[in-house]
mmCIF file of C-alpha atoms and ligand atoms in Angstrom:
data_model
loop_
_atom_site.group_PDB
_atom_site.id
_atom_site.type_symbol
_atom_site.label_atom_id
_atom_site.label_comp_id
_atom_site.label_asym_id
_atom_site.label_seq_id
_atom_site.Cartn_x
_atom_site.Cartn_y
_atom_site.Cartn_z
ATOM 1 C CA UNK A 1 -32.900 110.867 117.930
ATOM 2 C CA UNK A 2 -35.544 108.577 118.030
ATOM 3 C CA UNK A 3 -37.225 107.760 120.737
ATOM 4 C CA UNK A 4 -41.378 107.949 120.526
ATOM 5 C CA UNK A 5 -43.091 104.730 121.039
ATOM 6 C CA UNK A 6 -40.416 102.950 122.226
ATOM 7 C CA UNK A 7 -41.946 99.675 124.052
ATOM 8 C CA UNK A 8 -39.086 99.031 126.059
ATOM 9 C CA UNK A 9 -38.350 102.212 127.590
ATOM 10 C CA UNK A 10 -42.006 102.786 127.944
ATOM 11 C CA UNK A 11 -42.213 99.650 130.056
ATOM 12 C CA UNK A 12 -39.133 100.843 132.220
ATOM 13 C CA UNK A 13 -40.705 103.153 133.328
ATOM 14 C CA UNK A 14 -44.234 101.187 134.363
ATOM 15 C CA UNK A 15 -45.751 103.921 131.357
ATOM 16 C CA UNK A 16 -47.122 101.007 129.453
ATOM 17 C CA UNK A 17 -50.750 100.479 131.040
ATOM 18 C CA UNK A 18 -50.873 104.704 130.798
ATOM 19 C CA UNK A 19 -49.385 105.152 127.519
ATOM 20 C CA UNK A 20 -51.353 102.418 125.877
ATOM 21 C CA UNK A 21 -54.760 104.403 127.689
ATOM 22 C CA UNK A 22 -53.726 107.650 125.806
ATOM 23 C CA UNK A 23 -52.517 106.159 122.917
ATOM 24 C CA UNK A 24 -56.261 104.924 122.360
ATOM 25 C CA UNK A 25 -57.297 108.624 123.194
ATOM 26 C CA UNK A 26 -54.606 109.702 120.683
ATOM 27 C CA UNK A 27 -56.741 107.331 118.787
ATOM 28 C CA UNK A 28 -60.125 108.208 119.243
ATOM 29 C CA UNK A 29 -59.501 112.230 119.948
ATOM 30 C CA UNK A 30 -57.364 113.051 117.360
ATOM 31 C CA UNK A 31 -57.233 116.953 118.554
ATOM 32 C CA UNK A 32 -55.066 115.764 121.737
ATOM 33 C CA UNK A 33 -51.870 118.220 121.571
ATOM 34 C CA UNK A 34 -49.804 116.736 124.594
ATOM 35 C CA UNK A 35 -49.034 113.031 124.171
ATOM 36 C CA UNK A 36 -45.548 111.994 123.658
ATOM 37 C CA UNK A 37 -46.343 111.182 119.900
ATOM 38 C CA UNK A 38 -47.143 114.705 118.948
ATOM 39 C CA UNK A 39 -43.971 116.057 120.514
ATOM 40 C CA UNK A 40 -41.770 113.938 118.601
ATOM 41 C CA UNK A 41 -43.430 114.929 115.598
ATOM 42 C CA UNK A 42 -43.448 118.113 113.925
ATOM 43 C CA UNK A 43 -46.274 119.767 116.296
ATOM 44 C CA UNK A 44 -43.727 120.138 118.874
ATOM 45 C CA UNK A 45 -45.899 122.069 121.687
ATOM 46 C CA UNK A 46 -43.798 125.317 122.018
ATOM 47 C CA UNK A 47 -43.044 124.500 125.648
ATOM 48 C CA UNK A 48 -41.109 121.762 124.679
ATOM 49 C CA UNK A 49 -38.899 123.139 121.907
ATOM 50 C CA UNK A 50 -35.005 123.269 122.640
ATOM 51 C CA UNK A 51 -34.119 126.938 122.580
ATOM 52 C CA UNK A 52 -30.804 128.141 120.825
ATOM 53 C CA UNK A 53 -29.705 129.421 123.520
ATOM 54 C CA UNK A 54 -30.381 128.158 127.221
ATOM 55 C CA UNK A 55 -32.633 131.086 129.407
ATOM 56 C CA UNK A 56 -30.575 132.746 131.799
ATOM 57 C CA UNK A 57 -32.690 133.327 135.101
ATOM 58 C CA UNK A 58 -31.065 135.390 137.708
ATOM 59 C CA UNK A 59 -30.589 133.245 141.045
ATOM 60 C CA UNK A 60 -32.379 133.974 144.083
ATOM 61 C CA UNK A 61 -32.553 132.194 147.989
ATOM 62 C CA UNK A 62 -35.565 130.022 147.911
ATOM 63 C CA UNK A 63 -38.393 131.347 150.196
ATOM 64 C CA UNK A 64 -40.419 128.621 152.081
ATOM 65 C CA UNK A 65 -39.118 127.094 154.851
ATOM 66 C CA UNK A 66 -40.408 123.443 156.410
ATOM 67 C CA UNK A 67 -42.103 122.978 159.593
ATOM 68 C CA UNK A 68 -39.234 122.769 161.536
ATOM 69 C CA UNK A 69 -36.661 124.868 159.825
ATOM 70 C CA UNK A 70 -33.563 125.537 162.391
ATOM 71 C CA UNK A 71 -31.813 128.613 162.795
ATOM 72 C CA UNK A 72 -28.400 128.202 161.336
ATOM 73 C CA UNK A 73 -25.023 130.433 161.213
ATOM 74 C CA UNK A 74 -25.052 133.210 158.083
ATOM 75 C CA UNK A 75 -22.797 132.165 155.095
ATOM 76 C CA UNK A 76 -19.372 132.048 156.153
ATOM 77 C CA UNK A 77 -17.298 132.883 152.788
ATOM 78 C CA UNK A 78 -14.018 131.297 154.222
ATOM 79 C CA UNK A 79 -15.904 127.847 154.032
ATOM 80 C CA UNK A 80 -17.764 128.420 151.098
ATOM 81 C CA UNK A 81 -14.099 129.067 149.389
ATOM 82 C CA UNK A 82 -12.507 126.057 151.235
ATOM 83 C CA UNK A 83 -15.105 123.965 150.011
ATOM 84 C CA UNK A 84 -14.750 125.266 146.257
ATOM 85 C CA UNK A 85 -11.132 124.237 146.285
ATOM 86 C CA UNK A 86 -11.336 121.040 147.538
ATOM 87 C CA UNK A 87 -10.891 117.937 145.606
ATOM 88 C CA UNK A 88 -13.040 114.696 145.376
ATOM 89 C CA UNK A 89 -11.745 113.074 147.940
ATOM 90 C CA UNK A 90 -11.064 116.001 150.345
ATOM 91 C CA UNK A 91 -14.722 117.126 149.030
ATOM 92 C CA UNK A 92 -16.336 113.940 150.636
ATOM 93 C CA UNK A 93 -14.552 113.622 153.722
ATOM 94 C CA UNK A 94 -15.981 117.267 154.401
ATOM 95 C CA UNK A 95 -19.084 116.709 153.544
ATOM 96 C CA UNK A 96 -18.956 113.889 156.050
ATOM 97 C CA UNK A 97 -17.457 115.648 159.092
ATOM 98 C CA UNK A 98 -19.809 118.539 157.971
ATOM 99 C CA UNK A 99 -21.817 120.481 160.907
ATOM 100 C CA UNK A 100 -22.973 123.266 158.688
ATOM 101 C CA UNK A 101 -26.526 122.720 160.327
ATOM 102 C CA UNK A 102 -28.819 120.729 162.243
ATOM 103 C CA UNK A 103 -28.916 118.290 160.096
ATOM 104 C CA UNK A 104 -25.911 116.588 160.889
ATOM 105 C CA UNK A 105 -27.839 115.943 164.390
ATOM 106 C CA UNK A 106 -29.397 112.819 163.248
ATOM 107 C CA UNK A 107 -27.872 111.321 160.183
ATOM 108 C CA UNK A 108 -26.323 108.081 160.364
ATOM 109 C CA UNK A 109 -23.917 109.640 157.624
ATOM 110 C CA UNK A 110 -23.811 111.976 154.794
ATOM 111 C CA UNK A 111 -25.094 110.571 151.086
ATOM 112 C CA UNK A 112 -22.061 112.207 149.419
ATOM 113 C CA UNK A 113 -23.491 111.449 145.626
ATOM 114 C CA UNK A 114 -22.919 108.538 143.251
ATOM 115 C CA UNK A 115 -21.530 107.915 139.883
ATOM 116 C CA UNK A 116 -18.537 108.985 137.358
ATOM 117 C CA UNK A 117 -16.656 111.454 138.132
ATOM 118 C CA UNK A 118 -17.177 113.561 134.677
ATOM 119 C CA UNK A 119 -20.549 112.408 133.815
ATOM 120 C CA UNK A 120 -21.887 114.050 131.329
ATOM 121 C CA UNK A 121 -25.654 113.829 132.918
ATOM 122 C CA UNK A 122 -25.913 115.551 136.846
ATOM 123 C CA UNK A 123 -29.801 114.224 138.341
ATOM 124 C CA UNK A 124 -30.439 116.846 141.785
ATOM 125 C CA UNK A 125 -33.038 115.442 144.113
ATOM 126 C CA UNK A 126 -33.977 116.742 147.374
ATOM 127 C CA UNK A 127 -32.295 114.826 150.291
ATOM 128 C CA UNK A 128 -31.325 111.141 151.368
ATOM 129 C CA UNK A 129 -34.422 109.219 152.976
ATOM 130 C CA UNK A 130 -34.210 106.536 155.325
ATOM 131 C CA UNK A 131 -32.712 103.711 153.338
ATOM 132 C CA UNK A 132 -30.114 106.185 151.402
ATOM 133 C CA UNK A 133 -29.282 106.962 155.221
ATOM 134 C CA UNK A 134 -28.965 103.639 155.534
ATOM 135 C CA UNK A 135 -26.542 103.198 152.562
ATOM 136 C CA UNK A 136 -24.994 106.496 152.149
ATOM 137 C CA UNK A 137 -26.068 106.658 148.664
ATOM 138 C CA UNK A 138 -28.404 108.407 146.453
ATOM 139 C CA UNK A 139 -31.983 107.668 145.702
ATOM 140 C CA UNK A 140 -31.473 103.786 146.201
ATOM 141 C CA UNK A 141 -35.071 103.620 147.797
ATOM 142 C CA UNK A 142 -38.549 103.162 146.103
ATOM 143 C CA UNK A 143 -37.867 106.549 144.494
ATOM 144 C CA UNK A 144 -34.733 105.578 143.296
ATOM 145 C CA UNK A 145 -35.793 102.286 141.899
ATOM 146 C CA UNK A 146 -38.197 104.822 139.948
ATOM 147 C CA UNK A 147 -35.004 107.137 138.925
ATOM 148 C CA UNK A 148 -33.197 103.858 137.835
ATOM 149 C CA UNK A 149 -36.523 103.183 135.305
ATOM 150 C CA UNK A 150 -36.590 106.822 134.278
ATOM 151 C CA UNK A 151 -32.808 106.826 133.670
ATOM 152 C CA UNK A 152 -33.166 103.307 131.687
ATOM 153 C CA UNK A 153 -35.994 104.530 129.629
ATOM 154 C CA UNK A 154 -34.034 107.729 128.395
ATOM 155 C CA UNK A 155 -31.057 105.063 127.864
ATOM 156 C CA UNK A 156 -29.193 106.108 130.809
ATOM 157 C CA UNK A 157 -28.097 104.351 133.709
ATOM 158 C CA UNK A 158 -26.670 105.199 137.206
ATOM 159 C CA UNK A 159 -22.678 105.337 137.826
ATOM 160 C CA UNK A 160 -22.180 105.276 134.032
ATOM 161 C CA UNK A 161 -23.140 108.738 132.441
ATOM 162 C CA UNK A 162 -25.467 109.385 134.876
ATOM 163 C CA UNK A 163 -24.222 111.267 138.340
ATOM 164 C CA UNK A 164 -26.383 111.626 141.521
ATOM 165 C CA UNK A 165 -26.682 114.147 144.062
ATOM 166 C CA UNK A 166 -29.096 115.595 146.350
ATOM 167 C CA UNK A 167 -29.197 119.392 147.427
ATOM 168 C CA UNK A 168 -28.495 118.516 150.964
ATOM 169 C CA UNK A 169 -26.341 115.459 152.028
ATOM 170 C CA UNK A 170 -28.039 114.471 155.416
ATOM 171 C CA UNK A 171 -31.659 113.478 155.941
ATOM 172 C CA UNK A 172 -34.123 115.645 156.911
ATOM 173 C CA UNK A 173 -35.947 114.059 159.748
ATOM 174 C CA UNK A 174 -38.957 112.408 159.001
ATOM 175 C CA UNK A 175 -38.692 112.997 155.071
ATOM 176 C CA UNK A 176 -39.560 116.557 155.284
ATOM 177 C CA UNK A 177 -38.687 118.739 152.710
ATOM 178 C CA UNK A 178 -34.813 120.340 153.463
ATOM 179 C CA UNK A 179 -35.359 123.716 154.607
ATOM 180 C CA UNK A 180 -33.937 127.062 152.696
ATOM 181 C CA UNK A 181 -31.261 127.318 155.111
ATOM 182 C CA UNK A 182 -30.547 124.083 155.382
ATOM 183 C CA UNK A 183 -30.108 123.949 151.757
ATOM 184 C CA UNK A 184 -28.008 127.046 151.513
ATOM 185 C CA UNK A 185 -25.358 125.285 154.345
ATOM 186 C CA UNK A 186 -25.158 122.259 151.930
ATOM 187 C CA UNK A 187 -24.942 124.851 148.647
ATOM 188 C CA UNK A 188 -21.045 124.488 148.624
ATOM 189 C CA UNK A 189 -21.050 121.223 148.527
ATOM 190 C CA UNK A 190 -23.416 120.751 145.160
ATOM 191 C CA UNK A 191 -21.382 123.380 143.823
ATOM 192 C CA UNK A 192 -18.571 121.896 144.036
ATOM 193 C CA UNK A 193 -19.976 118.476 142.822
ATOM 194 C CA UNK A 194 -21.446 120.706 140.172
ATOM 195 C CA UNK A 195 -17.976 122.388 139.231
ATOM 196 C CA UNK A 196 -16.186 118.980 139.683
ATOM 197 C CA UNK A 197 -18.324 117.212 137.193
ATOM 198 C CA UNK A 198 -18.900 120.086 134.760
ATOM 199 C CA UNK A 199 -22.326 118.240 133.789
ATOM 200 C CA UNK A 200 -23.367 118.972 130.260
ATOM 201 C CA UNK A 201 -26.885 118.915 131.547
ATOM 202 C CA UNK A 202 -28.321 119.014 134.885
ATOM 203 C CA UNK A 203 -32.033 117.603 135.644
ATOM 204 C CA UNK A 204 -33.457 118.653 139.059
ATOM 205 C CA UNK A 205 -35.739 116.062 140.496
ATOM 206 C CA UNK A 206 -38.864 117.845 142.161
ATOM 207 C CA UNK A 207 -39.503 121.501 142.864
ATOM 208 C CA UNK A 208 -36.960 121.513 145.728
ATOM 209 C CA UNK A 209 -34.127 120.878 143.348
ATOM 210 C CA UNK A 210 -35.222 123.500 141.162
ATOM 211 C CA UNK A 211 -35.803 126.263 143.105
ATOM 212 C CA UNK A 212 -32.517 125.369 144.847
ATOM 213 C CA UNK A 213 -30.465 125.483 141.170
ATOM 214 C CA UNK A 214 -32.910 128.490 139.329
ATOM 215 C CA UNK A 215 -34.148 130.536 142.752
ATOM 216 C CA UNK A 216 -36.988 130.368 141.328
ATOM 217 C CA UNK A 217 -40.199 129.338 143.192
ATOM 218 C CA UNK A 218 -42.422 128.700 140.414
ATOM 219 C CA UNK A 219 -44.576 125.852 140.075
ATOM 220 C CA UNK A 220 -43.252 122.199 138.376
ATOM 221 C CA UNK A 221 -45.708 122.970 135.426
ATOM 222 C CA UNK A 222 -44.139 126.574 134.740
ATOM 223 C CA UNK A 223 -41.044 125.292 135.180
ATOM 224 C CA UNK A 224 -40.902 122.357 132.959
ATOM 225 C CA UNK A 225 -40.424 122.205 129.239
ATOM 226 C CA UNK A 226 -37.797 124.948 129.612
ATOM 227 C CA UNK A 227 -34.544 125.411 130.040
ATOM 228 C CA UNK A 228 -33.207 127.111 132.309
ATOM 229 C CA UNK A 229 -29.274 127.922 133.967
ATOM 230 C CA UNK A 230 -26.997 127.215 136.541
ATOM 231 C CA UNK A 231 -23.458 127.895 136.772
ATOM 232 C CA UNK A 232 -23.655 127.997 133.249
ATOM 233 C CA UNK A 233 -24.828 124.593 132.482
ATOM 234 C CA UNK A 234 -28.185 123.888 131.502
ATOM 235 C CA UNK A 235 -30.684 122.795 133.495
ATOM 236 C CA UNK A 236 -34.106 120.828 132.954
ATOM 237 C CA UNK A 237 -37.079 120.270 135.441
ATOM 238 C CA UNK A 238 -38.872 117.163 136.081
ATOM 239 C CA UNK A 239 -40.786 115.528 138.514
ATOM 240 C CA UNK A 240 -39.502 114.027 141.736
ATOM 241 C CA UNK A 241 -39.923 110.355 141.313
ATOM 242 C CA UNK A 242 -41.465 109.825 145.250
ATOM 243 C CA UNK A 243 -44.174 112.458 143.703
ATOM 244 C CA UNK A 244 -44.482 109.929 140.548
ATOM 245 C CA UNK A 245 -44.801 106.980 142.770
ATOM 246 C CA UNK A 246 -48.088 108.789 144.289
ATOM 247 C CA UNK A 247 -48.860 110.327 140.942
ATOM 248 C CA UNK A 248 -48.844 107.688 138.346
ATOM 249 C CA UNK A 249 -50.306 109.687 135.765
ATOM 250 C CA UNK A 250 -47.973 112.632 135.930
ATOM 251 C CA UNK A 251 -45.250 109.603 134.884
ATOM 252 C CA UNK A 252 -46.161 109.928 131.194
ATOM 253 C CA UNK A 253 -45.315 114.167 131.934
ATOM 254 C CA UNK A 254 -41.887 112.530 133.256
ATOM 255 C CA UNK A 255 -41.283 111.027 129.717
ATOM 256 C CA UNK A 256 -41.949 113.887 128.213
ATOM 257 C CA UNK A 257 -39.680 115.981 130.232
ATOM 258 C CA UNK A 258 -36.715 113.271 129.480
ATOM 259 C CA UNK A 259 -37.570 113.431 125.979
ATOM 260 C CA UNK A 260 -36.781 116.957 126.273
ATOM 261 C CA UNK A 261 -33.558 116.402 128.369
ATOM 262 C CA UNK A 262 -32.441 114.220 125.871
ATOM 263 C CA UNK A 263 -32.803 116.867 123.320
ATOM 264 C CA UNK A 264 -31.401 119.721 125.025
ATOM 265 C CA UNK A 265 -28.922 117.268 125.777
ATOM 266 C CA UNK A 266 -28.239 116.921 122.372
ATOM 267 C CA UNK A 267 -28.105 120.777 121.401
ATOM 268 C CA UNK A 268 -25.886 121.018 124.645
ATOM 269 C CA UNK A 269 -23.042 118.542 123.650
ATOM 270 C CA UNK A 270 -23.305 119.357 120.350
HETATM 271 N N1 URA B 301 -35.205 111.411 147.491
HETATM 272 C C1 URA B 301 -34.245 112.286 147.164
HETATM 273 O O1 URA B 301 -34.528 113.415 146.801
HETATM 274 N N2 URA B 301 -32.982 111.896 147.236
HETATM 275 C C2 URA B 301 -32.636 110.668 147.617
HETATM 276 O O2 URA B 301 -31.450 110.391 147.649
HETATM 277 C C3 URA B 301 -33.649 109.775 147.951
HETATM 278 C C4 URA B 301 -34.934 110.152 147.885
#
């Protein structure tokens, strides 16, 4: 695979002005260990070398719950089994009848997902926004015009290999972060996206995502650079785009993480 220094992925992603600023540091402070040069080469920082063998984390509920988390009914396992069962179609008309939890309050509809049906690349982000509400699909806002670069400069591209979802379907009013509950009424549903697709990698999108597929609540930069597990299929951790659009820096950390994905990708399908 070869994908360091490639101008036109680099630009996708709006990394050029960055890249070309640590690419003279690269330059002038040749001791630098983290720029997307020396992880394509043979100094591969350990944190970002493809394991065997993907980490197996046990799963636990996420902890932290948003400002306004609502109570919500405890797991029923008759609808968590109806749900696993059900097909694509039969899958998205219940996600849009769906009154798991508050949520369904004030959606204008469900954002079910987006792309093909066996794609071999599954991206989890958080929850629709305003204009995915809108649209009733997936990251189609600023953020997603970000995913679209990131997926273009790892040679991707939405509804071909690529398939969208978000951990919960309906938006969380005012953009807050999806609650642990709220995310555990929606679980079924990813699951069964998750099972439908059989992914051969997943990437979560922002710490949300990834303490939603690993349990885990550690932070983005213990998280990333490994692999980690769900359901079997490996999963990778990178930064939510809406944080990269207020983070511009942390974009060239993005790259790096796809780099990665593309790797364990690799090892994955292999
Ligand atoms: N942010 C997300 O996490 N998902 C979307 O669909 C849009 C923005």
């Amino acid at each position: 695979m070869n994908f360091p220094f490639d101008d036109d992925a680099l630009r996708e992603m709006e990394l050029w002005p960055f890249f070309e600023m640590r690419r003279q540091t690269v330059l002038h402070a040749s001791s630098r260990v983290d720029s997307p040069a020396k992880q394509e080469g043979n100094t591969v920082p350990r944190q970002f070398a493809v394991p065997a063998r993907a980490d197996t984390r046990p799963a636990s509920p996420r902890g932290a719950a948003p400002v306004d988390s609502q109570a919500l009914a405890p797991a029923d396992p008759d609808r968590i089994a109806r749900i696993a069962n059900l097909d694509w179609d039969g899958l998205n008309a219940a996600a849009a009848a769906c009154q798991a939890c508050l949520l369904c309050k004030q959606r204008k509809q469900a954002v079910f997902g987006v792309g093909a049906p066996s794609a071999p690349w599954l991206f989890v982000g958080e929850g629709p926004g305003a204009e995915e509400d809108d649209l009733g699909e997936p990251f189609v806002g600023p953020a997603g015009k970000l995913l679209d670069a990131m997926l273009a400069a790892a040679g991707l591209q939405r509804g071909r290999e690529v398939y969208i979802a978000n951990v919960v379907k309906c938006r969380p009013p005012g953009n807050r972060n999806p609650s642990a509950d709220e995310a555990q009424a929606c679980a079924p549903f990813l699951d069964r996206q998750i099972d439908l697709v059989q992914p051969k990698l997943i990437v979560a999108l922002g710490k949300i995502a990834l303490s939603r597929l690993t349990g885990s609540e550690g932070s983005m930069a213990s998280m990333r650079g490994k692999l980690h597990e769900y359901r079997g299929i490996p999963v990778v951790a990178t930064y939510h785009p809406a944080y990269l659009l207020r983070n511009l820096p942390d974009k060239l950390k993005a790259w790096e993480d796809l780099m990665f994905a593309k790797r364990a990708f690799v090892a994955a399908a292999g």
